[in-house]
mmCIF file of C-alpha atoms in Angstrom:
data_model
loop_
_atom_site.group_PDB
_atom_site.id
_atom_site.type_symbol
_atom_site.label_atom_id
_atom_site.label_comp_id
_atom_site.label_asym_id
_atom_site.label_seq_id
_atom_site.Cartn_x
_atom_site.Cartn_y
_atom_site.Cartn_z
ATOM 1 C CA MET E 587 0.000 0.000 0.000
ATOM 2 C CA GLN E 588 2.148 2.764 1.162
ATOM 3 C CA ARG E 589 5.187 3.087 -0.975
ATOM 4 C CA ARG E 590 5.530 6.768 -0.069
ATOM 5 C CA SER E 591 8.550 8.012 1.847
ATOM 6 C CA ARG E 592 8.235 9.324 5.406
ATOM 7 C CA GLY E 593 9.291 12.700 4.099
ATOM 8 C CA LEU E 594 6.330 12.848 1.750
ATOM 9 C CA ILE E 595 4.023 11.793 4.527
ATOM 10 C CA ALA E 596 5.338 14.482 6.837
ATOM 11 C CA ALA E 597 5.095 17.116 4.123
ATOM 12 C CA ALA E 598 1.528 16.141 3.337
ATOM 13 C CA ALA E 599 0.609 16.329 7.008
ATOM 14 C CA ALA E 600 2.206 19.764 7.351
ATOM 15 C CA LEU E 601 0.278 21.106 4.368
ATOM 16 C CA GLY E 602 -2.984 19.620 5.640
ATOM 17 C CA MET E 603 -3.566 17.937 2.273
ATOM 18 C CA THR E 604 -6.516 15.557 2.034
ATOM 19 C CA ALA E 605 -7.484 13.190 -0.680
ATOM 20 C CA SER E 606 -11.119 13.617 0.304
ATOM 21 C CA LEU E 607 -11.207 17.073 -1.282
ATOM 22 C CA ALA E 608 -11.051 15.440 -4.680
ATOM 23 C CA ALA E 609 -14.067 13.340 -3.786
ATOM 24 C CA CYS E 610 -16.389 16.273 -3.264
ATOM 25 C CA GLY E 611 -19.217 16.421 -5.796
ATOM 26 C CA THR E 612 -22.773 17.569 -6.041
ATOM 27 C CA SER E 613 -23.862 15.057 -3.404
ATOM 28 C CA GLU E 614 -21.399 16.597 -0.960
ATOM 29 C CA GLY E 615 -22.929 20.079 -0.966
ATOM 30 C CA SER E 616 -24.293 19.678 2.572
ATOM 31 C CA SER E 617 -22.511 18.056 5.482
ATOM 32 C CA ASP E 618 -25.801 17.581 7.357
ATOM 33 C CA VAL E 619 -26.035 13.830 6.794
ATOM 34 C CA THR E 620 -26.470 10.569 8.662
ATOM 35 C CA LEU E 621 -23.943 7.896 7.734
ATOM 36 C CA THR E 622 -24.696 4.207 8.175
ATOM 37 C CA LEU E 623 -22.142 1.615 9.195
ATOM 38 C CA VAL E 624 -22.660 -2.136 9.464
ATOM 39 C CA ALA E 625 -19.959 -3.697 11.646
ATOM 40 C CA ALA E 626 -18.927 -7.081 12.988
ATOM 41 C CA ASP E 627 -19.089 -7.942 16.680
ATOM 42 C CA TYR E 628 -15.733 -8.842 18.230
ATOM 43 C CA GLY E 629 -17.117 -9.312 21.719
ATOM 44 C CA ASP E 630 -18.074 -12.609 23.284
ATOM 45 C CA SER E 631 -20.896 -11.234 25.469
ATOM 46 C CA ALA E 632 -23.195 -8.241 25.830
ATOM 47 C CA ALA E 633 -20.706 -6.755 28.267
ATOM 48 C CA ASN E 634 -18.000 -6.272 25.630
ATOM 49 C CA SER E 635 -20.056 -6.068 22.443
ATOM 50 C CA SER E 636 -18.530 -3.996 19.669
ATOM 51 C CA GLN E 637 -21.725 -1.920 19.802
ATOM 52 C CA LYS E 638 -20.401 -0.364 22.999
ATOM 53 C CA TYR E 639 -17.095 0.511 21.335
ATOM 54 C CA TRP E 640 -18.818 2.132 18.373
ATOM 55 C CA ASP E 641 -21.383 3.980 20.508
ATOM 56 C CA LYS E 642 -18.604 5.604 22.533
ATOM 57 C CA LEU E 643 -16.568 6.473 19.446
ATOM 58 C CA VAL E 644 -19.562 7.896 17.568
ATOM 59 C CA LYS E 645 -20.623 10.032 20.535
ATOM 60 C CA ALA E 646 -17.167 11.626 20.663
ATOM 61 C CA PHE E 647 -17.048 12.052 16.875
ATOM 62 C CA GLU E 648 -20.464 13.693 16.638
ATOM 63 C CA ALA E 649 -19.522 16.144 19.389
ATOM 64 C CA LYS E 650 -16.623 17.321 17.224
ATOM 65 C CA ASN E 651 -18.530 17.137 13.923
ATOM 66 C CA PRO E 652 -22.091 18.368 14.614
ATOM 67 C CA GLY E 653 -23.126 18.210 10.946
ATOM 68 C CA ILE E 654 -22.491 14.456 10.669
ATOM 69 C CA LYS E 655 -24.443 11.711 12.427
ATOM 70 C CA VAL E 656 -23.380 8.068 12.339
ATOM 71 C CA LYS E 657 -25.690 5.101 12.877
ATOM 72 C CA VAL E 658 -23.869 1.832 13.594
ATOM 73 C CA SER E 659 -25.508 -1.601 13.436
ATOM 74 C CA VAL E 660 -23.450 -4.475 14.852
ATOM 75 C CA TYR E 661 -24.006 -8.114 13.882
ATOM 76 C CA SER E 662 -22.320 -11.383 14.809
ATOM 77 C CA TRP E 663 -19.626 -12.726 12.511
ATOM 78 C CA SER E 664 -21.975 -15.512 11.469
ATOM 79 C CA ASP E 665 -24.446 -12.924 10.141
ATOM 80 C CA VAL E 666 -22.627 -9.737 9.212
ATOM 81 C CA ASP E 667 -21.216 -10.656 5.796
ATOM 82 C CA ARG E 668 -24.561 -12.034 4.675
ATOM 83 C CA LYS E 669 -26.355 -8.966 6.033
ATOM 84 C CA VAL E 670 -24.227 -6.602 3.948
ATOM 85 C CA LYS E 671 -24.559 -8.820 0.880
ATOM 86 C CA ASP E 672 -28.348 -8.753 1.183
ATOM 87 C CA MET E 673 -28.416 -4.976 1.656
ATOM 88 C CA VAL E 674 -26.291 -4.432 -1.445
ATOM 89 C CA ALA E 675 -28.433 -6.831 -3.493
ATOM 90 C CA LYS E 676 -31.557 -4.851 -2.525
ATOM 91 C CA GLY E 677 -29.965 -1.550 -3.548
ATOM 92 C CA GLN E 678 -29.724 -0.470 0.086
ATOM 93 C CA ALA E 679 -25.953 -0.506 0.618
ATOM 94 C CA PRO E 680 -24.735 1.073 3.858
ATOM 95 C CA ASP E 681 -22.295 3.945 3.621
ATOM 96 C CA MET E 682 -19.666 1.756 5.261
ATOM 97 C CA ALA E 683 -19.209 -1.890 6.167
ATOM 98 C CA GLN E 684 -16.646 -3.439 8.478
ATOM 99 C CA ILE E 685 -16.627 -7.114 7.514
ATOM 100 C CA GLY E 686 -14.418 -9.958 6.334
ATOM 101 C CA ALA E 687 -14.041 -9.390 2.571
ATOM 102 C CA TYR E 688 -14.134 -6.502 0.148
ATOM 103 C CA ALA E 689 -12.836 -7.740 -3.231
ATOM 104 C CA ASP E 690 -16.196 -8.692 -4.795
ATOM 105 C CA TYR E 691 -17.636 -5.253 -4.105
ATOM 106 C CA ALA E 692 -14.510 -3.534 -5.405
ATOM 107 C CA ALA E 693 -14.486 -5.588 -8.598
ATOM 108 C CA ASP E 694 -18.130 -4.616 -9.184
ATOM 109 C CA GLY E 695 -17.236 -0.925 -8.938
ATOM 110 C CA LYS E 696 -19.330 -0.391 -5.807
ATOM 111 C CA LEU E 697 -16.622 0.977 -3.492
ATOM 112 C CA TYR E 698 -14.768 4.225 -3.043
ATOM 113 C CA SER E 699 -11.000 3.808 -3.109
ATOM 114 C CA ALA E 700 -9.028 4.716 -0.006
ATOM 115 C CA PRO E 701 -7.438 7.776 -1.698
ATOM 116 C CA GLU E 702 -10.930 9.117 -2.456
ATOM 117 C CA LEU E 703 -11.735 9.128 1.253
ATOM 118 C CA LEU E 704 -8.777 9.401 3.580
ATOM 119 C CA SER E 705 -6.369 12.214 4.284
ATOM 120 C CA ILE E 706 -2.882 11.408 3.042
ATOM 121 C CA PRO E 707 -1.354 11.055 6.554
ATOM 122 C CA VAL E 708 -4.070 8.570 7.564
ATOM 123 C CA GLU E 709 -3.833 6.584 4.337
ATOM 124 C CA ALA E 710 -0.065 6.449 4.662
ATOM 125 C CA ASP E 711 -0.241 5.236 8.269
ATOM 126 C CA PHE E 712 -1.596 1.783 7.407
ATOM 127 C CA LEU E 713 0.944 -1.002 7.762
ATOM 128 C CA PRO E 714 2.273 -1.593 4.220
ATOM 129 C CA GLN E 715 1.522 -5.304 3.933
ATOM 130 C CA LEU E 716 -2.050 -4.736 5.114
ATOM 131 C CA SER E 717 -2.782 -1.900 2.725
ATOM 132 C CA GLU E 718 -1.323 -3.880 -0.163
ATOM 133 C CA ALA E 719 -3.614 -6.774 0.780
ATOM 134 C CA GLY E 720 -6.482 -4.312 0.433
ATOM 135 C CA GLU E 721 -5.735 -3.621 -3.230
ATOM 136 C CA VAL E 722 -7.546 -4.715 -6.376
ATOM 137 C CA ASP E 723 -5.670 -3.921 -9.589
ATOM 138 C CA ARG E 724 -3.169 -1.888 -7.530
ATOM 139 C CA ILE E 725 -5.831 0.415 -6.091
ATOM 140 C CA GLN E 726 -6.682 0.164 -2.400
ATOM 141 C CA TYR E 727 -10.367 -0.366 -1.660
ATOM 142 C CA GLY E 728 -10.151 -2.457 1.490
ATOM 143 C CA MET E 729 -8.976 -0.520 4.524
ATOM 144 C CA PRO E 730 -7.611 -2.849 7.218
ATOM 145 C CA PHE E 731 -9.544 -2.533 10.458
ATOM 146 C CA ALA E 732 -8.286 -5.320 12.706
ATOM 147 C CA ALA E 733 -5.358 -7.698 12.411
ATOM 148 C CA SER E 734 -3.889 -10.692 14.133
ATOM 149 C CA THR E 735 -1.155 -13.217 13.645
ATOM 150 C CA ARG E 736 -0.860 -16.769 14.900
ATOM 151 C CA LEU E 737 1.638 -18.375 17.231
ATOM 152 C CA LEU E 738 2.055 -21.895 18.554
ATOM 153 C CA PHE E 739 0.585 -22.019 22.071
ATOM 154 C CA TYR E 740 1.781 -24.713 24.455
ATOM 155 C CA ASN E 741 0.664 -25.704 27.931
ATOM 156 C CA LYS E 742 3.575 -24.751 30.175
ATOM 157 C CA THR E 743 2.543 -27.019 33.005
ATOM 158 C CA LEU E 744 2.345 -30.088 30.775
ATOM 159 C CA PHE E 745 5.655 -29.228 29.118
ATOM 160 C CA GLU E 746 7.487 -28.559 32.390
ATOM 161 C CA ASP E 747 6.153 -31.726 34.008
ATOM 162 C CA ALA E 748 7.387 -33.721 30.996
ATOM 163 C CA GLY E 749 10.744 -31.917 30.783
ATOM 164 C CA LEU E 750 9.948 -30.610 27.306
ATOM 165 C CA THR E 751 11.037 -27.430 25.546
ATOM 166 C CA PRO E 752 8.974 -25.618 22.889
ATOM 167 C CA PRO E 753 9.461 -27.197 19.435
ATOM 168 C CA LYS E 754 11.276 -25.416 16.620
ATOM 169 C CA THR E 755 10.892 -28.056 13.901
ATOM 170 C CA TRP E 756 8.274 -30.579 12.800
ATOM 171 C CA ALA E 757 10.361 -33.410 14.233
ATOM 172 C CA GLU E 758 10.551 -31.695 17.617
ATOM 173 C CA LEU E 759 6.805 -31.036 17.569
ATOM 174 C CA GLN E 760 6.168 -34.707 16.828
ATOM 175 C CA ASP E 761 8.553 -35.837 19.574
ATOM 176 C CA ALA E 762 6.885 -33.540 22.099
ATOM 177 C CA ALA E 763 3.439 -34.798 21.060
ATOM 178 C CA ARG E 764 4.588 -38.407 21.505
ATOM 179 C CA VAL E 765 5.806 -37.692 25.031
ATOM 180 C CA LEU E 766 2.586 -35.886 25.929
ATOM 181 C CA LYS E 767 0.521 -38.789 24.602
ATOM 182 C CA SER E 768 2.527 -41.249 26.652
ATOM 183 C CA ARG E 769 1.740 -39.163 29.745
ATOM 184 C CA GLY E 770 -2.003 -39.321 29.121
ATOM 185 C CA VAL E 771 -2.594 -35.918 27.536
ATOM 186 C CA LYS E 772 -5.883 -36.161 25.626
ATOM 187 C CA ILE E 773 -4.885 -33.996 22.661
ATOM 188 C CA PRO E 774 -1.113 -33.653 22.281
ATOM 189 C CA TYR E 775 -1.571 -31.397 19.246
ATOM 190 C CA ALA E 776 -4.976 -29.952 18.296
ATOM 191 C CA LEU E 777 -5.454 -29.867 14.518
ATOM 192 C CA PRO E 778 -8.751 -28.045 13.810
ATOM 193 C CA LEU E 779 -9.541 -28.749 10.174
ATOM 194 C CA GLY E 780 -13.282 -28.573 10.737
ATOM 195 C CA PRO E 781 -15.479 -26.218 8.701
ATOM 196 C CA GLU E 782 -15.275 -23.277 11.124
ATOM 197 C CA GLU E 783 -11.773 -22.119 10.195
ATOM 198 C CA ALA E 784 -9.963 -24.924 8.377
ATOM 199 C CA GLN E 785 -8.514 -22.443 5.890
ATOM 200 C CA ALA E 786 -6.486 -20.852 8.712
ATOM 201 C CA GLU E 787 -4.959 -24.037 10.148
ATOM 202 C CA THR E 788 -4.268 -25.195 6.600
ATOM 203 C CA MET E 789 -2.460 -22.004 5.679
ATOM 204 C CA MET E 790 -0.302 -22.114 8.814
ATOM 205 C CA TRP E 791 0.861 -25.606 7.945
ATOM 206 C CA LEU E 792 1.422 -24.761 4.277
ATOM 207 C CA LEU E 793 3.629 -21.830 5.309
ATOM 208 C CA SER E 794 5.512 -24.018 7.764
ATOM 209 C CA GLY E 795 6.175 -26.416 4.899
ATOM 210 C CA GLY E 796 7.719 -23.653 2.804
ATOM 211 C CA ALA E 797 4.845 -22.811 0.452
ATOM 212 C CA GLY E 798 1.288 -21.442 0.746
ATOM 213 C CA TYR E 799 -1.931 -21.000 -1.189
ATOM 214 C CA THR E 800 -0.267 -19.023 -3.972
ATOM 215 C CA ASP E 801 3.125 -18.902 -5.664
ATOM 216 C CA ASN E 802 5.528 -15.959 -5.769
ATOM 217 C CA VAL E 803 3.486 -14.133 -8.405
ATOM 218 C CA GLY E 804 0.139 -14.631 -6.677
ATOM 219 C CA THR E 805 -1.210 -17.536 -8.748
ATOM 220 C CA TYR E 806 -3.002 -20.327 -6.901
ATOM 221 C CA ASP E 807 -0.581 -23.200 -6.287
ATOM 222 C CA ILE E 808 -2.520 -25.249 -3.775
ATOM 223 C CA ASP E 809 -1.294 -28.644 -4.997
ATOM 224 C CA SER E 810 2.398 -27.740 -5.067
ATOM 225 C CA THR E 811 4.941 -30.417 -4.208
ATOM 226 C CA GLU E 812 5.643 -28.696 -0.888
ATOM 227 C CA ASN E 813 1.977 -28.566 0.065
ATOM 228 C CA ILE E 814 1.396 -32.230 -0.748
ATOM 229 C CA ARG E 815 4.460 -33.118 1.326
ATOM 230 C CA THR E 816 3.066 -31.091 4.230
ATOM 231 C CA PHE E 817 -0.256 -32.898 4.269
ATOM 232 C CA ASP E 818 1.355 -36.285 3.757
ATOM 233 C CA TRP E 819 3.349 -35.563 6.928
ATOM 234 C CA LEU E 820 0.284 -34.445 8.877
ATOM 235 C CA ARG E 821 -1.639 -37.555 7.827
ATOM 236 C CA ASP E 822 1.155 -39.998 8.604
ATOM 237 C CA GLU E 823 3.200 -38.431 11.405
ATOM 238 C CA LEU E 824 0.588 -36.646 13.515
ATOM 239 C CA VAL E 825 -2.908 -37.935 12.795
ATOM 240 C CA GLY E 826 -1.739 -41.434 11.884
ATOM 241 C CA GLU E 827 0.139 -41.771 15.168
ATOM 242 C CA GLY E 828 -2.875 -40.704 17.204
ATOM 243 C CA LEU E 829 -1.246 -37.445 18.288
ATOM 244 C CA THR E 830 -4.242 -35.208 17.475
ATOM 245 C CA GLY E 831 -6.815 -36.657 19.875
ATOM 246 C CA SER E 832 -9.876 -38.797 19.368
ATOM 247 C CA THR E 833 -11.909 -36.304 17.310
ATOM 248 C CA PRO E 834 -11.036 -36.480 13.596
ATOM 249 C CA PRO E 835 -9.375 -33.184 12.540
ATOM 250 C CA GLY E 836 -12.015 -32.673 9.865
ATOM 251 C CA GLU E 837 -14.652 -32.574 12.623
ATOM 252 C CA LEU E 838 -12.702 -30.388 15.059
ATOM 253 C CA ASN E 839 -13.501 -26.686 14.962
ATOM 254 C CA ARG E 840 -11.253 -23.926 16.290
ATOM 255 C CA ALA E 841 -13.674 -22.946 19.067
ATOM 256 C CA HIS E 842 -13.693 -26.507 20.411
ATOM 257 C CA ALA E 843 -9.901 -26.741 20.191
ATOM 258 C CA PHE E 844 -9.537 -23.452 22.090
ATOM 259 C CA ALA E 845 -12.003 -24.616 24.739
ATOM 260 C CA ALA E 846 -10.073 -27.861 25.177
ATOM 261 C CA PHE E 847 -6.849 -25.884 25.624
ATOM 262 C CA THR E 848 -8.441 -23.803 28.379
ATOM 263 C CA ARG E 849 -9.450 -27.056 30.134
ATOM 264 C CA GLY E 850 -5.852 -28.250 30.107
ATOM 265 C CA ASP E 851 -6.586 -31.068 27.656
ATOM 266 C CA VAL E 852 -4.345 -29.800 24.813
ATOM 267 C CA GLY E 853 -0.569 -29.764 24.740
ATOM 268 C CA MET E 854 -0.082 -27.577 21.655
ATOM 269 C CA LEU E 855 -2.163 -25.713 19.087
ATOM 270 C CA ASN E 856 -1.997 -22.684 16.845
ATOM 271 C CA GLY E 857 -3.780 -19.691 18.321
ATOM 272 C CA HIS E 858 -4.447 -15.984 17.972
ATOM 273 C CA PRO E 859 -4.307 -13.284 20.675
ATOM 274 C CA THR E 860 -7.788 -13.864 22.103
ATOM 275 C CA LEU E 861 -6.697 -17.301 23.304
ATOM 276 C CA MET E 862 -4.384 -15.589 25.803
ATOM 277 C CA GLN E 863 -7.290 -14.079 27.698
ATOM 278 C CA MET E 864 -9.368 -17.258 27.468
ATOM 279 C CA ALA E 865 -6.559 -19.400 28.888
ATOM 280 C CA ALA E 866 -5.638 -16.903 31.596
ATOM 281 C CA LYS E 867 -9.258 -16.763 32.826
ATOM 282 C CA LYS E 868 -9.161 -20.548 33.301
ATOM 283 C CA GLY E 869 -5.798 -20.470 35.072
ATOM 284 C CA VAL E 870 -3.920 -22.273 32.299
ATOM 285 C CA LYS E 871 -0.220 -21.432 32.175
ATOM 286 C CA PHE E 872 0.860 -21.107 28.560
ATOM 287 C CA GLY E 873 3.763 -20.110 26.383
ATOM 288 C CA MET E 874 3.866 -18.921 22.785
ATOM 289 C CA VAL E 875 6.484 -19.455 20.079
ATOM 290 C CA PRO E 876 6.598 -19.027 16.284
ATOM 291 C CA MET E 877 5.148 -21.898 14.283
ATOM 292 C CA PRO E 878 7.794 -24.587 13.731
ATOM 293 C CA GLY E 879 8.857 -25.266 10.153
ATOM 294 C CA ILE E 880 9.858 -28.455 8.432
ATOM 295 C CA ASN E 881 13.515 -27.849 9.317
ATOM 296 C CA GLY E 882 13.236 -24.707 11.419
ATOM 297 C CA GLN E 883 11.003 -21.674 11.824
ATOM 298 C CA ALA E 884 8.151 -21.442 9.320
ATOM 299 C CA LYS E 885 8.568 -19.445 6.113
ATOM 300 C CA ALA E 886 6.225 -16.787 7.543
ATOM 301 C CA ALA E 887 3.580 -16.364 10.183
ATOM 302 C CA MET E 888 -0.001 -16.281 9.022
ATOM 303 C CA GLY E 889 -1.606 -12.884 9.265
ATOM 304 C CA VAL E 890 -5.322 -12.153 9.219
ATOM 305 C CA ALA E 891 -7.054 -8.843 8.599
ATOM 306 C CA ASP E 892 -10.664 -7.699 8.630
ATOM 307 C CA TRP E 893 -11.742 -4.832 6.425
ATOM 308 C CA MET E 894 -13.484 -1.492 6.361
ATOM 309 C CA MET E 895 -15.005 -0.396 3.050
ATOM 310 C CA ALA E 896 -17.183 2.464 1.849
ATOM 311 C CA PHE E 897 -19.946 2.131 -0.729
ATOM 312 C CA LYS E 898 -20.542 4.733 -3.429
ATOM 313 C CA GLN E 899 -24.310 4.308 -3.609
ATOM 314 C CA ASN E 900 -25.267 7.115 -1.211
ATOM 315 C CA GLY E 901 -22.432 9.527 -2.015
ATOM 316 C CA HIS E 902 -21.182 11.217 1.156
ATOM 317 C CA ALA E 903 -17.506 10.632 0.338
ATOM 318 C CA LYS E 904 -16.381 13.749 2.172
ATOM 319 C CA GLN E 905 -18.299 12.921 5.356
ATOM 320 C CA ILE E 906 -17.214 9.277 5.219
ATOM 321 C CA GLY E 907 -13.608 10.414 4.905
ATOM 322 C CA THR E 908 -13.974 12.713 7.896
ATOM 323 C CA PHE E 909 -15.381 9.880 9.992
ATOM 324 C CA LEU E 910 -12.775 7.329 8.897
ATOM 325 C CA ASP E 911 -9.927 9.745 9.576
ATOM 326 C CA TYR E 912 -11.273 9.862 13.134
ATOM 327 C CA VAL E 913 -11.721 6.080 13.342
ATOM 328 C CA TYR E 914 -8.104 5.542 12.322
ATOM 329 C CA SER E 915 -6.580 7.991 14.789
ATOM 330 C CA GLU E 916 -3.878 6.428 16.952
ATOM 331 C CA LYS E 917 -6.041 6.743 20.073
ATOM 332 C CA ASN E 918 -9.023 4.935 18.584
ATOM 333 C CA VAL E 919 -7.005 2.213 16.863
ATOM 334 C CA LEU E 920 -5.257 1.438 20.164
ATOM 335 C CA ALA E 921 -8.532 1.483 22.094
ATOM 336 C CA PHE E 922 -10.065 -1.124 19.787
ATOM 337 C CA SER E 923 -6.921 -3.276 19.796
ATOM 338 C CA HIS E 924 -6.751 -3.287 23.596
ATOM 339 C CA GLU E 925 -10.459 -4.008 24.004
ATOM 340 C CA TYR E 926 -10.346 -7.152 21.859
ATOM 341 C CA ASP E 927 -6.704 -8.305 22.084
ATOM 342 C CA LEU E 928 -6.086 -7.584 18.411
ATOM 343 C CA LEU E 929 -3.199 -5.948 16.608
ATOM 344 C CA PRO E 930 -3.206 -2.346 15.386
ATOM 345 C CA VAL E 931 -3.403 -1.827 11.641
ATOM 346 C CA THR E 932 -1.477 1.461 11.617
ATOM 347 C CA THR E 933 2.200 2.206 12.060
ATOM 348 C CA SER E 934 1.626 4.870 14.709
ATOM 349 C CA ALA E 935 -0.510 2.609 16.893
ATOM 350 C CA SER E 936 1.825 -0.353 16.353
ATOM 351 C CA ASP E 937 4.800 1.716 17.472
ATOM 352 C CA ALA E 938 2.912 2.853 20.558
ATOM 353 C CA MET E 939 1.926 -0.720 21.424
ATOM 354 C CA SER E 940 5.457 -2.045 20.988
ATOM 355 C CA GLU E 941 6.741 0.582 23.453
ATOM 356 C CA ASP E 942 4.059 -0.069 26.089
ATOM 357 C CA LYS E 943 5.137 -2.461 28.845
ATOM 358 C CA ASP E 944 1.494 -3.389 29.451
ATOM 359 C CA ASP E 945 1.352 -4.858 25.941
ATOM 360 C CA ARG E 946 4.205 -7.329 26.372
ATOM 361 C CA GLN E 947 2.189 -10.394 25.404
ATOM 362 C CA LEU E 948 0.564 -8.763 22.384
ATOM 363 C CA ALA E 949 4.026 -7.594 21.339
ATOM 364 C CA GLU E 950 4.940 -11.211 20.570
ATOM 365 C CA PHE E 951 2.193 -11.303 17.942
ATOM 366 C CA LEU E 952 3.075 -7.801 16.797
ATOM 367 C CA GLU E 953 6.626 -8.883 15.994
ATOM 368 C CA GLU E 954 5.278 -11.453 13.557
ATOM 369 C CA LEU E 955 2.974 -9.062 11.688
ATOM 370 C CA PRO E 956 5.460 -7.187 9.427
ATOM 371 C CA ASN E 957 6.596 -10.412 7.767
ATOM 372 C CA SER E 958 3.311 -12.279 7.949
ATOM 373 C CA GLU E 959 1.472 -13.627 4.935
ATOM 374 C CA LEU E 960 -2.247 -12.979 4.556
ATOM 375 C CA TYR E 961 -4.955 -14.862 2.740
ATOM 376 C CA PRO E 962 -5.196 -13.858 -0.945
ATOM 377 C CA VAL E 963 -8.117 -11.581 -0.087
ATOM 378 C CA GLY E 964 -7.550 -9.348 -3.117
ATOM 379 C CA LYS E 965 -8.837 -12.183 -5.309
ATOM 380 C CA THR E 966 -12.576 -12.141 -5.924
ATOM 381 C CA SER E 967 -12.346 -15.934 -6.026
ATOM 382 C CA TRP E 968 -10.992 -16.239 -2.477
ATOM 383 C CA ALA E 969 -14.364 -16.392 -0.700
ATOM 384 C CA GLN E 970 -15.391 -19.484 -2.674
ATOM 385 C CA VAL E 971 -11.921 -21.048 -2.520
ATOM 386 C CA SER E 972 -11.896 -20.597 1.242
ATOM 387 C CA ALA E 973 -15.320 -22.216 1.512
ATOM 388 C CA ASP E 974 -14.116 -25.175 -0.565
ATOM 389 C CA ILE E 975 -11.080 -25.638 1.672
ATOM 390 C CA LYS E 976 -13.255 -25.623 4.784
ATOM 391 C CA GLN E 977 -15.412 -28.398 3.380
ATOM 392 C CA GLN E 978 -12.731 -30.647 1.898
ATOM 393 C CA ILE E 979 -9.319 -30.327 3.521
ATOM 394 C CA GLY E 980 -10.122 -32.486 6.537
ATOM 395 C CA LYS E 981 -10.453 -35.498 4.216
ATOM 396 C CA ALA E 982 -6.763 -35.233 3.315
ATOM 397 C CA VAL E 983 -5.586 -36.403 6.750
ATOM 398 C CA THR E 984 -7.954 -39.308 7.292
ATOM 399 C CA GLU E 985 -6.511 -42.830 7.442
ATOM 400 C CA ASN E 986 -7.123 -43.410 3.745
ATOM 401 C CA GLY E 987 -6.901 -39.748 2.771
ATOM 402 C CA ASN E 988 -5.066 -38.741 -0.387
ATOM 403 C CA PRO E 989 -3.518 -35.274 0.009
ATOM 404 C CA ALA E 990 -2.408 -35.109 -3.621
ATOM 405 C CA SER E 991 -5.959 -35.818 -4.801
ATOM 406 C CA ILE E 992 -7.668 -33.417 -2.374
ATOM 407 C CA LEU E 993 -5.204 -30.590 -2.979
ATOM 408 C CA GLY E 994 -5.386 -31.217 -6.729
ATOM 409 C CA GLN E 995 -9.169 -30.944 -6.640
ATOM 410 C CA LEU E 996 -8.962 -27.707 -4.634
ATOM 411 C CA GLN E 997 -6.442 -26.328 -7.123
ATOM 412 C CA ARG E 998 -8.689 -27.095 -10.093
ATOM 413 C CA GLU E 999 -11.678 -25.504 -8.374
ATOM 414 C CA ALA E 1000 -9.627 -22.436 -7.439
ATOM 415 C CA ALA E 1001 -8.341 -22.014 -10.984
ATOM 416 C CA ALA E 1002 -11.850 -22.336 -12.383
ATOM 417 C CA GLU E 1003 -13.221 -19.817 -9.916
ATOM 418 C CA GLU E 1004 -10.391 -17.414 -10.731
ATOM 419 C CA ASN E 1005 -10.982 -17.726 -14.466
ATOM 420 C CA ALA E 1006 -14.708 -17.231 -14.031
ATOM 421 C CA GLY E 1007 -14.060 -13.982 -12.189
#
């Protein structure tokens, strides 16, 4: 995203230049408008619902911008993407949506680009790899809103009792899992390849095997030699040895794996920052290390981002830009990140977090973010490809599973979906 120099950014800030000026048109003649935002809920109860975060932010924004009102509707992650899709289909698009994917809407010409909305200093503050992931045809439409990376969590008590150290390679992970199994641990390594989030666990293992979903030029390469080798190893050396517990990986969802970890039933699993709070509440002592690779640390950590986007249908580009500049201030980005144990999406907030002693545990995830690899979210085909992976990948590690066949099928479906788009 931001390939500008710091000097240019500073100069733009000093001059007070804003890209939103260029967006002003006949629909922007009055600033007396009510903006609508549909957003995802990151809370796990009414007490910490994202509605509370947005209500507080909007109240402060409206006090400073009396001509602009903002109405925010928050929905669960299981509903929010579908809700926005239905609204757009009915010709009732919200002004803004904070959801999981943007590429389809961008490809259909329904979104404002980031430069049409944001001031230059705000646009330039996004972390580069996140803003680049928000691009379609080299233009940024998806504005990162929340980010996380994944680390390997391990149960410190189980490891210390068994005299184990955190693994750095696949062989060490397997050896540790064998020891834990011999000591009666129910799930030495939790491998959630169930339909909830199989695409995430899959990607982490593909990266640890030296490849990923795409090749170096961004073309789907799901059935690469490295990826087949990775799933052959998982089938034979982890699942085949009974090191992943009694529930077949294809039936194990992330939420159930996390819950088992907080009960002390899991030795190791890949997790994101929210697992820290969940485990701490249950009194589970845990450690976190980078995902082991086939012969050392994985090629890259997996990064995940959720997206803010703005629809053209109602106009209001200037007012949307004013609101989003406020949303992406360092103070507000940090407030959201702290509330939900997520990583900041801006350089300024990331720098502040890395310097804050109270953020020591999040800093471990933060260190992984600059070199992390994200899903290929800029592809309009990704939503369907991800859905296919969720439904099929668990079959690859069954007793008679054929990774080459399953990955080959996923590759063919991905290529077809890409060509259709």
